[in-house]
PDB file of C-alpha atoms and ligand atoms in Angstrom:
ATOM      1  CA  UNK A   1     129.529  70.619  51.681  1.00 92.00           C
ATOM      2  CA  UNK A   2     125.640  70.506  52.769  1.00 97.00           C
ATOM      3  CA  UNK A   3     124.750  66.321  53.437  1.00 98.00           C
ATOM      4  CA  UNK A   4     120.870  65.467  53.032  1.00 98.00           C
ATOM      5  CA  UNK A   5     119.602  62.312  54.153  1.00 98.00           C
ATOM      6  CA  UNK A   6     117.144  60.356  52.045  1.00 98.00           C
ATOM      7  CA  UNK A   7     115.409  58.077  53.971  1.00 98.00           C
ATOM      8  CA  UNK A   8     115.952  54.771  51.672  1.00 98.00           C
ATOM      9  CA  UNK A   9     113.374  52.022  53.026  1.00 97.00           C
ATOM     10  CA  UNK A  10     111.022  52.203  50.027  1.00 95.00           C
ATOM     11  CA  UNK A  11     109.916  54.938  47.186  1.00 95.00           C
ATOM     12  CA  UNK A  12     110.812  57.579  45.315  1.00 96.00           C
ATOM     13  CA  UNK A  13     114.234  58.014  47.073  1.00 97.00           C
ATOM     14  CA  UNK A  14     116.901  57.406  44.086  1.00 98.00           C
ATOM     15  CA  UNK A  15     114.797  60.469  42.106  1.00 97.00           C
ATOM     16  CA  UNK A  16     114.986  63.026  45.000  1.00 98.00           C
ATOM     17  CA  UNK A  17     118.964  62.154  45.378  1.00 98.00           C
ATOM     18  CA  UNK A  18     119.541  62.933  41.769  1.00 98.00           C
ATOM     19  CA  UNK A  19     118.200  66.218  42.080  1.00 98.00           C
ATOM     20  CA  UNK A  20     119.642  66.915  45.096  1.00 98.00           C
ATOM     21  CA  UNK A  21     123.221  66.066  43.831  1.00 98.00           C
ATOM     22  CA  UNK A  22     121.975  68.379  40.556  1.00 98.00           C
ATOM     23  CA  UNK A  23     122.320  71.418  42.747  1.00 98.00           C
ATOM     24  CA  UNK A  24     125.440  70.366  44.335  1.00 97.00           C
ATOM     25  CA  UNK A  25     124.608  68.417  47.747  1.00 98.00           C
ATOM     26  CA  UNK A  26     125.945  65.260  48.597  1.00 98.00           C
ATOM     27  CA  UNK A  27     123.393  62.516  50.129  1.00 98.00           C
ATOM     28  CA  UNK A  28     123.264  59.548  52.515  1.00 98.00           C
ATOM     29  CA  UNK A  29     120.786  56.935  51.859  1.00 98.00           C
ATOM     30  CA  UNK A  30     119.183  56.303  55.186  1.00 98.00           C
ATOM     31  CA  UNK A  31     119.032  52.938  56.876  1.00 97.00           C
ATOM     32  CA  UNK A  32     120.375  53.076  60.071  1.00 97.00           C
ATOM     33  CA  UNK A  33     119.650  55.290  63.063  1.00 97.00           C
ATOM     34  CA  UNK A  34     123.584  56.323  63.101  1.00 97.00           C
ATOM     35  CA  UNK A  35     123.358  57.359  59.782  1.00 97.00           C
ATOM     36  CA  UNK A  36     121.184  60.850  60.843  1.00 97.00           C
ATOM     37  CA  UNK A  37     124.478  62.280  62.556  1.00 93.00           C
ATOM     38  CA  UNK A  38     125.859  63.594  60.354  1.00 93.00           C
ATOM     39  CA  UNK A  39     123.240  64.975  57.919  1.00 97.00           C
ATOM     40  CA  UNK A  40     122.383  68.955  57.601  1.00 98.00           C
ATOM     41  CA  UNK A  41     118.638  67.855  56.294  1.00 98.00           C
ATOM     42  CA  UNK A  42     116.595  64.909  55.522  1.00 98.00           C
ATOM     43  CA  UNK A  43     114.040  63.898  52.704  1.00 98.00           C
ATOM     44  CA  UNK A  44     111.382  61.893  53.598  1.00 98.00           C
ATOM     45  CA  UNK A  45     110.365  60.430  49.819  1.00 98.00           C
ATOM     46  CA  UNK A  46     106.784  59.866  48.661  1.00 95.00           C
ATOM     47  CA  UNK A  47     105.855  55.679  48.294  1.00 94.00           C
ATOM     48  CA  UNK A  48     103.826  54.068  50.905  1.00 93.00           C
ATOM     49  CA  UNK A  49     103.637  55.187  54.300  1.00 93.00           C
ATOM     50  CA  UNK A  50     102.092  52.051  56.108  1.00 92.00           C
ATOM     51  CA  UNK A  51     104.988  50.210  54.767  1.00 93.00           C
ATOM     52  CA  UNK A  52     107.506  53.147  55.205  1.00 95.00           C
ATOM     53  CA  UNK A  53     106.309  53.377  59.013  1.00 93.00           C
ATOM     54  CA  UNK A  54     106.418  49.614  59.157  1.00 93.00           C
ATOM     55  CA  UNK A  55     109.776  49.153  57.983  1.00 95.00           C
ATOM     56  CA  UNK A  56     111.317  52.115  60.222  1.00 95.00           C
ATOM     57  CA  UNK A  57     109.602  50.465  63.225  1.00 94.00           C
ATOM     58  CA  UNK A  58     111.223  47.009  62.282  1.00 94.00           C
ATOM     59  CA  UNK A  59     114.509  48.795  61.766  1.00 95.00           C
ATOM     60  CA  UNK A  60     114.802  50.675  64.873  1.00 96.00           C
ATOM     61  CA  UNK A  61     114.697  54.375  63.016  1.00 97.00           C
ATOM     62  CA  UNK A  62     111.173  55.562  64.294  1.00 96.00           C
ATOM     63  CA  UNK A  63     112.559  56.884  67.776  1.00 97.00           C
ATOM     64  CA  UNK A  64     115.533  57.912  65.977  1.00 97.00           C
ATOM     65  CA  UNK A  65     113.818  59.945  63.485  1.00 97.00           C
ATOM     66  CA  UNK A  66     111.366  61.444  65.939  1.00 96.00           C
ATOM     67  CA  UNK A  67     114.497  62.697  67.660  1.00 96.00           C
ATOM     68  CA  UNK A  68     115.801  64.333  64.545  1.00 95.00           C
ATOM     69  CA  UNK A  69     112.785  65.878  63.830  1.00 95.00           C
ATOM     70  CA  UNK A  70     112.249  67.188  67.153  1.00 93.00           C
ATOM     71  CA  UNK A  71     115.941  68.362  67.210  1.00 93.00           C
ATOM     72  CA  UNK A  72     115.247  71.254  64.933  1.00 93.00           C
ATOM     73  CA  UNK A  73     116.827  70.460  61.812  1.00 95.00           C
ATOM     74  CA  UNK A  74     115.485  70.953  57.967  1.00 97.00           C
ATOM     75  CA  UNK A  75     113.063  68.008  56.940  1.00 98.00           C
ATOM     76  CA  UNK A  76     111.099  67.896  53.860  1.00 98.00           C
ATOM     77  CA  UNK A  77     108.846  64.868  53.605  1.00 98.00           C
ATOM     78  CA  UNK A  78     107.352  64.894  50.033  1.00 97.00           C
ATOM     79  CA  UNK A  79     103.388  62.851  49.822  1.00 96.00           C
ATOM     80  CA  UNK A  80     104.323  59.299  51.933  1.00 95.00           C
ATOM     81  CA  UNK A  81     106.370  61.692  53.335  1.00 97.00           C
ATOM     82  CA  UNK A  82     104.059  64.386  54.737  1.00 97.00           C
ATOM     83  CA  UNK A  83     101.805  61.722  55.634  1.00 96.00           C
ATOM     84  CA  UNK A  84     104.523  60.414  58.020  1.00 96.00           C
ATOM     85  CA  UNK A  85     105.624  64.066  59.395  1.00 97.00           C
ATOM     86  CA  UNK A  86     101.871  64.721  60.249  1.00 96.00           C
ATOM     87  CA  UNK A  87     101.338  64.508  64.042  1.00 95.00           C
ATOM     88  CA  UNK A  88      97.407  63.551  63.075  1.00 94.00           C
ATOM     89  CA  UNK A  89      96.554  61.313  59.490  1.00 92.00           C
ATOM     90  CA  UNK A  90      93.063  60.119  59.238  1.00 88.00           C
ATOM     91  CA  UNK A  91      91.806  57.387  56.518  1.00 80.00           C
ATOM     92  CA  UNK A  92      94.742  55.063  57.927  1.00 73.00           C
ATOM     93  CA  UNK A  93      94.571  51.222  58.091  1.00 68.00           C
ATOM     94  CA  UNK A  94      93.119  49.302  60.705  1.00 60.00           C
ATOM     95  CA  UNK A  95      95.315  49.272  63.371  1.00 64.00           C
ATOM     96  CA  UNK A  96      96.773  52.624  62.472  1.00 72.00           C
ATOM     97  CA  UNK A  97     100.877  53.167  61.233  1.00 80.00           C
ATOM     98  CA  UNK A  98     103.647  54.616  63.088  1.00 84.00           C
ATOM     99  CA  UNK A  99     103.985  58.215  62.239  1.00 89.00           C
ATOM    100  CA  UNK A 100     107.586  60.504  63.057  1.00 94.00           C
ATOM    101  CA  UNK A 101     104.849  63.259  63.535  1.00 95.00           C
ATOM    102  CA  UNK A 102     105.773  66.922  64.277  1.00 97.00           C
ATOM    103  CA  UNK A 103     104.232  69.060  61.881  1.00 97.00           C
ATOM    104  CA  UNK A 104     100.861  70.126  63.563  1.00 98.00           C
ATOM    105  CA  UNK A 105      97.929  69.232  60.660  1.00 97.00           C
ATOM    106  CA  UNK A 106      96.037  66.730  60.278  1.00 96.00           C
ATOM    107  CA  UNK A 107      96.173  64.621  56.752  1.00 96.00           C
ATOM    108  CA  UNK A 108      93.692  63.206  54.807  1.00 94.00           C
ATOM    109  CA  UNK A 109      95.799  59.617  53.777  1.00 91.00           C
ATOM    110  CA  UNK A 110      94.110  59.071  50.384  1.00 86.00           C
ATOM    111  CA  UNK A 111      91.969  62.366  50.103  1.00 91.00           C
ATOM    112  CA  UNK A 112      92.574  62.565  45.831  1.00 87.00           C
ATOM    113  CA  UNK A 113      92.692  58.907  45.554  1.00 78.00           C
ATOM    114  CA  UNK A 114      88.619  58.355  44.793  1.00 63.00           C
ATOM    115  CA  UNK A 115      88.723  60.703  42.735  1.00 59.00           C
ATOM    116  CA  UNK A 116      91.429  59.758  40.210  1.00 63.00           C
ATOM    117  CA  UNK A 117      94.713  58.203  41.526  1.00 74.00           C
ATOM    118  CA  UNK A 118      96.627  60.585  40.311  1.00 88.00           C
ATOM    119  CA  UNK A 119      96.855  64.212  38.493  1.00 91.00           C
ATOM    120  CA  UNK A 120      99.053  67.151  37.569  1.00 93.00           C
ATOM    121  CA  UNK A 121      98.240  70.628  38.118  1.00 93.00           C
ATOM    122  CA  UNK A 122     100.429  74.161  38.407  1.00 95.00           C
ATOM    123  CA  UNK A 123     100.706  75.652  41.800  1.00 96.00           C
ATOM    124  CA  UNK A 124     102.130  78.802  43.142  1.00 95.00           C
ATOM    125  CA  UNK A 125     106.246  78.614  43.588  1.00 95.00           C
ATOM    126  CA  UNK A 126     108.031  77.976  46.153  1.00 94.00           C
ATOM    127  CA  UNK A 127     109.422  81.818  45.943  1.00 92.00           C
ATOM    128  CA  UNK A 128     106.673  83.894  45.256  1.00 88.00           C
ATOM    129  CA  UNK A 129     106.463  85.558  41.920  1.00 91.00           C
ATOM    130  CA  UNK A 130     108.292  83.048  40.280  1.00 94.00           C
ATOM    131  CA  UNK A 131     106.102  81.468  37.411  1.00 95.00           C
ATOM    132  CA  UNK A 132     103.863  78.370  38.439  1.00 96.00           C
ATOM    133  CA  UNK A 133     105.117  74.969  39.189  1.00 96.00           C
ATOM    134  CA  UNK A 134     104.177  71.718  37.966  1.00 95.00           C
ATOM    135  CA  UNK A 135     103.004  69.319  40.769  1.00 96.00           C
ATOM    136  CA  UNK A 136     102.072  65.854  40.041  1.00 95.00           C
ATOM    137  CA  UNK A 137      99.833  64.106  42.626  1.00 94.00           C
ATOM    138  CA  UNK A 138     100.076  60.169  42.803  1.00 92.00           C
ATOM    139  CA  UNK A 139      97.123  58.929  45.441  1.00 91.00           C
ATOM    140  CA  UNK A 140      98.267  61.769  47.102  1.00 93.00           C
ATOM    141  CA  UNK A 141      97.162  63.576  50.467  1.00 94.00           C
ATOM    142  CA  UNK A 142      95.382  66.254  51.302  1.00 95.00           C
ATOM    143  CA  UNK A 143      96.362  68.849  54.678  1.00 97.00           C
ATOM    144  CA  UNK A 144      92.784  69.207  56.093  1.00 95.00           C
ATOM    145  CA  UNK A 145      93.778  71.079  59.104  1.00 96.00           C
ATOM    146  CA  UNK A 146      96.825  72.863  60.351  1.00 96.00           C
ATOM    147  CA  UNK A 147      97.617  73.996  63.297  1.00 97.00           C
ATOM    148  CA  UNK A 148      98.819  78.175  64.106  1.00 97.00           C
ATOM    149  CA  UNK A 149     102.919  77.552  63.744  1.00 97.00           C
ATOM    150  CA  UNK A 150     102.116  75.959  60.022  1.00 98.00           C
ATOM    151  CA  UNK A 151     102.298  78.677  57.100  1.00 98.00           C
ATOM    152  CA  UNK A 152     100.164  77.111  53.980  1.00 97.00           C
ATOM    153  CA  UNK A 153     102.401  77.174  50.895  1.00 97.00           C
ATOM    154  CA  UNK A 154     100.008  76.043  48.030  1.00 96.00           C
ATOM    155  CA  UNK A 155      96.509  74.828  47.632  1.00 96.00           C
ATOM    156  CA  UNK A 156      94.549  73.027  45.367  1.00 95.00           C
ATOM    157  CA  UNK A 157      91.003  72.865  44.717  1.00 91.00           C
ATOM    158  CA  UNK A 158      89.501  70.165  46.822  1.00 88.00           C
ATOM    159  CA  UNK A 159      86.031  68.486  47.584  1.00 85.00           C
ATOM    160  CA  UNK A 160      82.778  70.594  48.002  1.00 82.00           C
ATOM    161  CA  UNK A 161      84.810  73.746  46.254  1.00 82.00           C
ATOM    162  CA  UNK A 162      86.971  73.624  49.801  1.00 87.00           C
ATOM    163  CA  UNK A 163      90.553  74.507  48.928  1.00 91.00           C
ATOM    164  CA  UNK A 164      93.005  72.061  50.612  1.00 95.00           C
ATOM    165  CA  UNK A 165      96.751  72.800  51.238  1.00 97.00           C
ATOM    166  CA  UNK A 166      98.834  70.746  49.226  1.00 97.00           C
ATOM    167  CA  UNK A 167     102.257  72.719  50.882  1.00 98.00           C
ATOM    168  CA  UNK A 168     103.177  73.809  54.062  1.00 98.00           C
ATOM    169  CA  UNK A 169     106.239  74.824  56.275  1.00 98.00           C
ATOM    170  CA  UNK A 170     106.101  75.089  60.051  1.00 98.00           C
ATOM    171  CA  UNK A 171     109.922  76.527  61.784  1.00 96.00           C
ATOM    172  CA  UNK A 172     112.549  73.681  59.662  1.00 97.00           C
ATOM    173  CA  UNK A 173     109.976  71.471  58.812  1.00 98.00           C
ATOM    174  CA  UNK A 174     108.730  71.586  54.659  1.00 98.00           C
ATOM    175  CA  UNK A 175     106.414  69.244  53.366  1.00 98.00           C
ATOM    176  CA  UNK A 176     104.297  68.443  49.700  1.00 98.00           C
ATOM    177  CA  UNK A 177     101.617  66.471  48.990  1.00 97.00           C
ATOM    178  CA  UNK A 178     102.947  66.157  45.530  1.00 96.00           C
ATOM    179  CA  UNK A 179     106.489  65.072  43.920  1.00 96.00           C
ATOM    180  CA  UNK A 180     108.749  67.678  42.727  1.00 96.00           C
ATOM    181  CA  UNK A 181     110.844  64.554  42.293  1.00 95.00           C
ATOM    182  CA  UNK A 182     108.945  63.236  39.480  1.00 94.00           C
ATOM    183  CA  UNK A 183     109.246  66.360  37.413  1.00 94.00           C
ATOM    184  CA  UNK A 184     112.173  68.075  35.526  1.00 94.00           C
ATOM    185  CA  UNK A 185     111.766  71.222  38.133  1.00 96.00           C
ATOM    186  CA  UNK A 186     114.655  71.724  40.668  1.00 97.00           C
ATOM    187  CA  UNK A 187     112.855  74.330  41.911  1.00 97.00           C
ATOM    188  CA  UNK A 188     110.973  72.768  45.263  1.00 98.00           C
ATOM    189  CA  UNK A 189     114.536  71.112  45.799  1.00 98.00           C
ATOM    190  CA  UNK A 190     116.344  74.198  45.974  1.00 98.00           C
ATOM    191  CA  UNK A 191     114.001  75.796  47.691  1.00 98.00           C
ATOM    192  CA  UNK A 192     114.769  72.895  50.743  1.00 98.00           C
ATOM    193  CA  UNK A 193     118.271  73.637  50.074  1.00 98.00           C
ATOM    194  CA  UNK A 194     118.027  77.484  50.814  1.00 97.00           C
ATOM    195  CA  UNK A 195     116.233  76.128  53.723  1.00 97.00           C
ATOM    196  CA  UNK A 196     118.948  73.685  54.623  1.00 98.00           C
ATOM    197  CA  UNK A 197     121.939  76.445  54.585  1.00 96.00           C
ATOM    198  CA  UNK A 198     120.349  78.986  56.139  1.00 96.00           C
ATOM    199  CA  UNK A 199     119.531  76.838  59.289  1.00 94.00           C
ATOM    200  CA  UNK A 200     123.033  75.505  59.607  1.00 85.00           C
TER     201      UNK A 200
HETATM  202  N1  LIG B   1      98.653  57.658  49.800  1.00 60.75           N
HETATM  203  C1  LIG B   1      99.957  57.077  49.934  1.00 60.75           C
HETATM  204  C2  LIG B   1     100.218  56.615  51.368  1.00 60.75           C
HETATM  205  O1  LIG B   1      99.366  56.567  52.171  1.00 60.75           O
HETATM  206  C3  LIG B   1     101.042  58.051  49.507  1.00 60.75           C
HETATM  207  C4  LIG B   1     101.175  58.077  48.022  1.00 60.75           C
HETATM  208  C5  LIG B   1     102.479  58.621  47.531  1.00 60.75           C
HETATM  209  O2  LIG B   1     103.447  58.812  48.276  1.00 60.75           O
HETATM  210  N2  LIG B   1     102.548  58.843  46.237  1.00 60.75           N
HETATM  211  O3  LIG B   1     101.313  56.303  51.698  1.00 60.75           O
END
């Protein structure tokens, strides 16, 4: 049976385990560093990534998790999520956060926020030619830079007319500015899934 992590310090992580366990996978919520051993993916959930970062530092699971990441294995991090998996995140507080890091871009922290804190808007599919997605964006981030392993998965319309990515995937690594979560849509989650079995 395919085990996927949800790392549990704060956020959105009791939604992304019910629809995980609605296509069939069993989870861990993730607290402790020993907990990763035995997991075939991890979700890093949407919420607050200063306090997510903070909280992971306090608990010993930054190291840890940069390990895991590093390792190889599938990791989605959804919003808070891809802000933490970013190896570069401007717009952060004074003093900067701890970030896992690994996928190469650079994130824009709060780059819908001024904006309007939060939207919805239909974006490509995970598998293409499948009919649009919803996405719903909560003071979400923006990928304002990638680097030549990271394939762009979906864009939105950004500032100036500049299309930002909203979802990308470098080797095992998936991540969304936006919350599949939130929605009805198993779609995004069984996409990671697919992703998840194929790697193990
Ligand atoms: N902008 C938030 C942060 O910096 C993320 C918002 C979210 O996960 N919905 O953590």
């Amino acid at each position: 049976m395919t085990t996927i992590g949800i790392l549990a310090l704060q956020g959105a992580f009791l939604e992304h385990e019910a629809m995980v366990k609605r296509l069939g996978a069993q989870t861990v919520q993730v607290r402790k560093p020993q907990q990763l051993d035995a997991l075939d993916g991890l979700i890093l959930p949407g919420g607050e990534s200063t306090t997510m970062g903070l909280v992971a530092e306090r608990w010993g699971l930054v190291e840890p998790l940069r390990g895991w990441v590093r390792s190889g294995r599938p990791v989605w991090g959804t919003c808070a999520g891809l802000i933490l998996l970013a190896e570069r995140a401007t717009g952060q507080k004074a003093g900067g956060q701890p970030l896992i890091g690994g996928l190469d871009v650079t994130v824009s922290r709060n780059y819908f926020g001024r904006q309007s804190e939060s939207f919805e808007s239909f974006l490509v599919a995970p598998v293409p030619g499948d009919p649009p997605v919803r996405a719903l964006f909560i003071r979400a981030p923006a990928i304002v830079e990638s680097g030549e392993e990271v394939t762009v998965l979906a864009t939105v319309a950004g500032h100036a007319e500049e299309e930002v990515a909203v979802a990308v995937s470098q080797g095992t690594l998936l991540a969304t500015a936006f919350h599949p979560e939130l929605t009805d849509d198993l779609r995004w989650h069984a996409f990671f899934l697919e992703r998840v079995r194929a790697a193990s």
